[in-house]
Each structure stands twice: as C-alpha cells, then as structure tokens.
C-alpha cells in the first residue's frame, strides 16, 4: 500500500511512522508513506496557501489552488482509491472503515488547518471525510497519523501474529477481554484460575463472556450495531 499525505506541517509527521509496526511495515516493503509539504504548491513566493474567508469572520481557509495543483500533480503518479480529508465534521472513524481502507492500494490524505479547506476541494476531489472523534484538534496531522497507524497494522504481514488483529477490540463489535501476564500473584492480586487451567475451550468461553460483559457495561451501543 502507498499513502501520500498533504500537510502544511510536515515536521509533525516525521516521527510517528518511524517506530514499531509502521517502521516494520515500511522496512518489509508492505507500506510506503510520503509526506508532501503543501507549500510546494503555494500561490506565491511567500508560501501562501490560505486566505481570508468570503463573508467575513475569524480564521483562514486553505485555498483551492495549492490543494488542487497538489492533488493533480500527485494523481499523475498514481490513481487514488480514496482521497481522504481529515476533519472534525467528517464520518467518525470506526474499525469497519479502517478494515475497508486497509484493502486499498493508494490513499491520499489531506490535513486541514485553520478553518479548514475550501468547500470546492471537498466537493470535487475528496472521496472520504473522516473525523477521529468529537473534539477539535489544531490540525489534521495527528488524525492522519492515527488513521495511517490503524490502517497500516492491518496490512497482511505487518503484525507478527496475524491472528492478533482479528482479536482486537471492535473487530467483532466487542471490546477485548482482560489480559494478564506473569507473575500469577502480584501483591495478592491473582490471575483468574481459568487462565492457568490449560483448558483452551473453557478459556475461549471465559474470554468471550468477559468481552460481552465488558462491552455491555462500557459500550452497550456496540451491541446494538
Ligand atoms: N482536525 C481537527 N480536529 C479533527 C478531528 N477530530 N478529526 C479529524 N481531523 C481533525
């Protein structure tokens, strides 16, 4: 998979993909990520990419021209399966959307800033608008990093134990059951006996019950979906 990211703050995206699974995915050649500074396509020598909004009001808007030129230029190199704008008024990101995007070949992510991007780019280029939650961040870079991480770890071969993605919270609309590691007894707090029993059938049943119970208590909305 290849992911291009358009941003006015490329430095914010330098580190997130250089560690752990995203690093491994790139080293294995399963994922390539290219961060493109939008100012390359600025409208003037001052690097301008934003302007005042029509109708008045506080806050700048990211202009059509740099974004359209950037997208046109990148689209000459590859055909995008999705052009995604990260924005708080987009569809709230869910595992089902992550799963679907992880099956694509080429993605282009657009990070917004200030008041956002000119509506005409959203109307004419963007195929998906994604929010990472009902709160407003100062820009789309951290949401883009989150989206890439969520997608990247699902690419086959990225996780060491491929089945582990299948047992993630949300993959079956259930939260994950509790997990324990050594020691069996820590300050008198014991690991549930069943996990030490060696009976895998009973352990699977226990885990499923725990996942159901946890979901019921914490996220009953997931059980309705
Ligand atoms: N940009 C600012 N806030 C955001 C959010 N919650 N999700 C996606 N992009 C954003």
Coordinates of C-alpha atoms in Angstrom, one line a residue, residues 41-220:
X41 CA 2.3 24.4 -4.4
X42 CA 1.9 27.8 -2.7
X43 CA 0.3 30.6 -4.7
X44 CA 3.3 33.0 -4.2
X45 CA 6.9 33.3 -3.1
X46 CA 5.7 33.9 0.5
X47 CA 4.5 30.3 0.7
X48 CA 0.8 31.4 0.9
X49 CA -1.7 28.5 1.0
X50 CA -4.5 30.1 2.9
X51 CA -6.7 33.2 2.8
X52 CA -9.5 35.1 4.5
X53 CA -12.9 33.6 4.2
X54 CA -15.6 35.1 2.0
X55 CA -18.5 36.5 4.0
X56 CA -16.1 37.6 6.8
X57 CA -15.4 36.0 10.1
X58 CA -12.3 34.9 12.0
X59 CA -10.0 32.3 10.7
X60 CA -8.2 31.5 7.5
X61 CA -9.3 29.0 4.9
X62 CA -6.9 26.7 2.9
X63 CA -7.1 27.9 -0.7
X64 CA -8.3 25.8 -3.7
X65 CA -5.3 26.4 -5.9
X66 CA -2.5 24.8 -3.9
X67 CA -4.6 21.9 -3.0
X68 CA -5.9 21.3 -6.5
X69 CA -2.5 21.6 -8.0
X70 CA -1.0 19.2 -5.4
X71 CA -3.7 16.6 -5.9
X72 CA -3.5 16.9 -9.7
X73 CA 0.3 16.6 -9.6
X74 CA 0.2 13.6 -7.3
X75 CA -2.6 11.9 -9.2
X76 CA -0.3 11.8 -12.3
X77 CA 1.9 9.4 -10.4
X78 CA -0.8 7.1 -9.1
X79 CA -4.5 6.5 -9.2
X80 CA -6.0 7.0 -5.7
X81 CA -8.6 4.6 -4.4
X82 CA -9.5 7.2 -1.8
X83 CA -8.8 10.9 -1.2
X84 CA -9.4 11.4 2.4
X85 CA -9.8 14.8 4.2
X86 CA -9.3 14.6 8.0
X87 CA -11.9 16.9 9.5
X88 CA -13.9 17.1 12.8
X89 CA -17.2 17.2 10.7
X90 CA -16.4 14.0 8.9
X91 CA -17.7 10.5 9.5
X92 CA -16.4 9.3 12.9
X93 CA -13.7 6.7 12.3
X94 CA -14.7 3.1 13.1
X95 CA -12.9 -0.1 12.8
X96 CA -15.1 -1.1 9.9
X97 CA -13.9 1.9 7.8
X98 CA -10.3 1.1 8.8
X99 CA -10.7 -2.5 7.6
X100 CA -12.1 -1.3 4.3
X101 CA -9.4 1.2 3.7
X102 CA -6.7 -1.4 4.6
X103 CA -7.7 -3.3 1.4
X104 CA -6.9 -0.3 -0.9
X105 CA -3.7 0.3 -2.8
X106 CA -3.2 4.0 -2.9
X107 CA -4.5 6.6 -0.5
X108 CA -4.1 10.4 -0.4
X109 CA -4.7 12.1 3.0
X110 CA -5.3 15.8 3.3
X111 CA -4.6 17.5 6.6
X112 CA -6.7 20.6 7.2
X113 CA -5.7 23.7 9.3
X114 CA -7.2 26.9 10.4
X115 CA -10.9 27.0 9.5
X116 CA -10.5 24.1 7.1
X117 CA -10.2 23.7 3.3
X118 CA -12.2 25.5 0.7
X119 CA -15.5 23.6 0.2
X120 CA -14.9 23.2 -3.6
X121 CA -12.0 20.9 -2.9
X122 CA -14.2 18.8 -0.7
X123 CA -16.9 18.7 -3.3
X124 CA -14.7 18.0 -6.3
X125 CA -11.8 15.9 -5.1
X126 CA -12.4 14.4 -1.7
X127 CA -13.9 10.9 -1.6
X128 CA -14.0 10.4 2.2
X129 CA -14.2 12.8 5.1
X130 CA -13.0 11.3 8.4
X131 CA -13.1 12.6 12.0
X132 CA -11.2 10.7 14.7
X133 CA -13.7 11.9 17.4
X134 CA -16.0 14.6 18.6
X135 CA -13.3 17.1 19.6
X136 CA -11.3 19.6 17.7
X137 CA -7.6 19.4 17.2
X138 CA -5.4 22.2 15.8
X139 CA -4.9 20.4 12.5
X140 CA -5.4 17.1 10.7
X141 CA -1.8 15.8 11.1
X142 CA -2.3 13.8 14.3
X143 CA -5.6 12.4 13.0
X144 CA -3.8 11.4 9.8
X145 CA -1.1 9.7 11.8
X146 CA -3.8 7.8 13.7
X147 CA -5.5 6.8 10.5
X148 CA -2.3 5.5 9.0
X149 CA -1.4 3.6 12.1
X150 CA -4.8 2.0 12.3
X151 CA -4.7 1.0 8.6
X152 CA -1.1 0.1 8.4
X153 CA -1.2 -2.6 11.1
X154 CA -3.9 -4.4 9.2
X155 CA -1.9 -4.9 6.1
X156 CA -1.1 -8.6 5.9
X157 CA 2.4 -9.4 7.1
X158 CA 2.7 -6.3 9.3
X159 CA 1.6 -7.9 12.6
X160 CA 3.9 -10.7 13.8
X161 CA 0.9 -12.9 14.7
X162 CA -1.6 -12.1 12.0
X163 CA -4.5 -13.5 14.0
X164 CA -4.0 -10.9 16.7
X165 CA -5.7 -8.2 14.6
X166 CA -8.7 -10.5 14.5
X167 CA -9.0 -10.5 18.3
X168 CA -8.6 -6.7 18.6
X169 CA -11.3 -4.8 20.3
X170 CA -14.1 -3.7 17.8
X171 CA -13.2 -6.4 15.2
X172 CA -16.4 -8.3 16.2
X173 CA -18.1 -5.3 17.7
X174 CA -16.9 -6.4 21.1
X175 CA -14.3 -4.9 23.4
X176 CA -11.3 -7.1 24.3
X177 CA -11.4 -9.3 27.4
X178 CA -8.9 -8.5 30.2
X179 CA -5.3 -9.9 29.8
X180 CA -2.7 -10.9 32.4
X181 CA 1.0 -11.9 32.3
X182 CA 3.5 -13.1 34.9
X183 CA 3.5 -13.3 37.9
X184 CA 0.5 -15.3 38.8
X185 CA 0.2 -13.5 42.1
X186 CA 1.2 -9.8 42.3
X187 CA 0.7 -8.3 45.8
X188 CA -2.0 -10.8 46.4
X189 CA -3.8 -9.9 43.2
X190 CA -4.3 -13.2 41.5
X191 CA -4.7 -14.1 37.8
X192 CA -8.1 -15.8 37.3
X193 CA -7.7 -19.6 37.8
X194 CA -9.3 -20.4 34.4
X195 CA -6.4 -18.8 32.5
X196 CA -4.0 -21.2 34.3
X197 CA -6.1 -24.2 33.7
X198 CA -4.7 -25.1 30.2
X199 CA -8.2 -25.9 29.0
X200 CA -8.4 -23.8 25.8
X201 CA -12.1 -24.4 25.2
X202 CA -13.0 -23.1 28.6
X203 CA -10.5 -20.2 28.3
X204 CA -12.1 -19.2 24.9
X205 CA -15.6 -19.3 26.5
X206 CA -14.4 -17.2 29.5
X207 CA -12.8 -14.6 27.2
X208 CA -15.9 -14.3 25.2
X209 CA -18.1 -13.9 28.3
X210 CA -15.7 -11.3 29.6
X211 CA -15.7 -9.4 26.3
X212 CA -19.5 -9.5 26.3
X213 CA -19.7 -8.3 29.9
X214 CA -17.2 -5.5 29.3
X215 CA -19.0 -4.4 26.2
X216 CA -22.4 -4.4 28.0
X217 CA -21.0 -2.3 30.8
X218 CA -18.8 0.2 28.8
X219 CA -20.2 0.3 25.3
X220 CA -23.7 -1.1 25.1

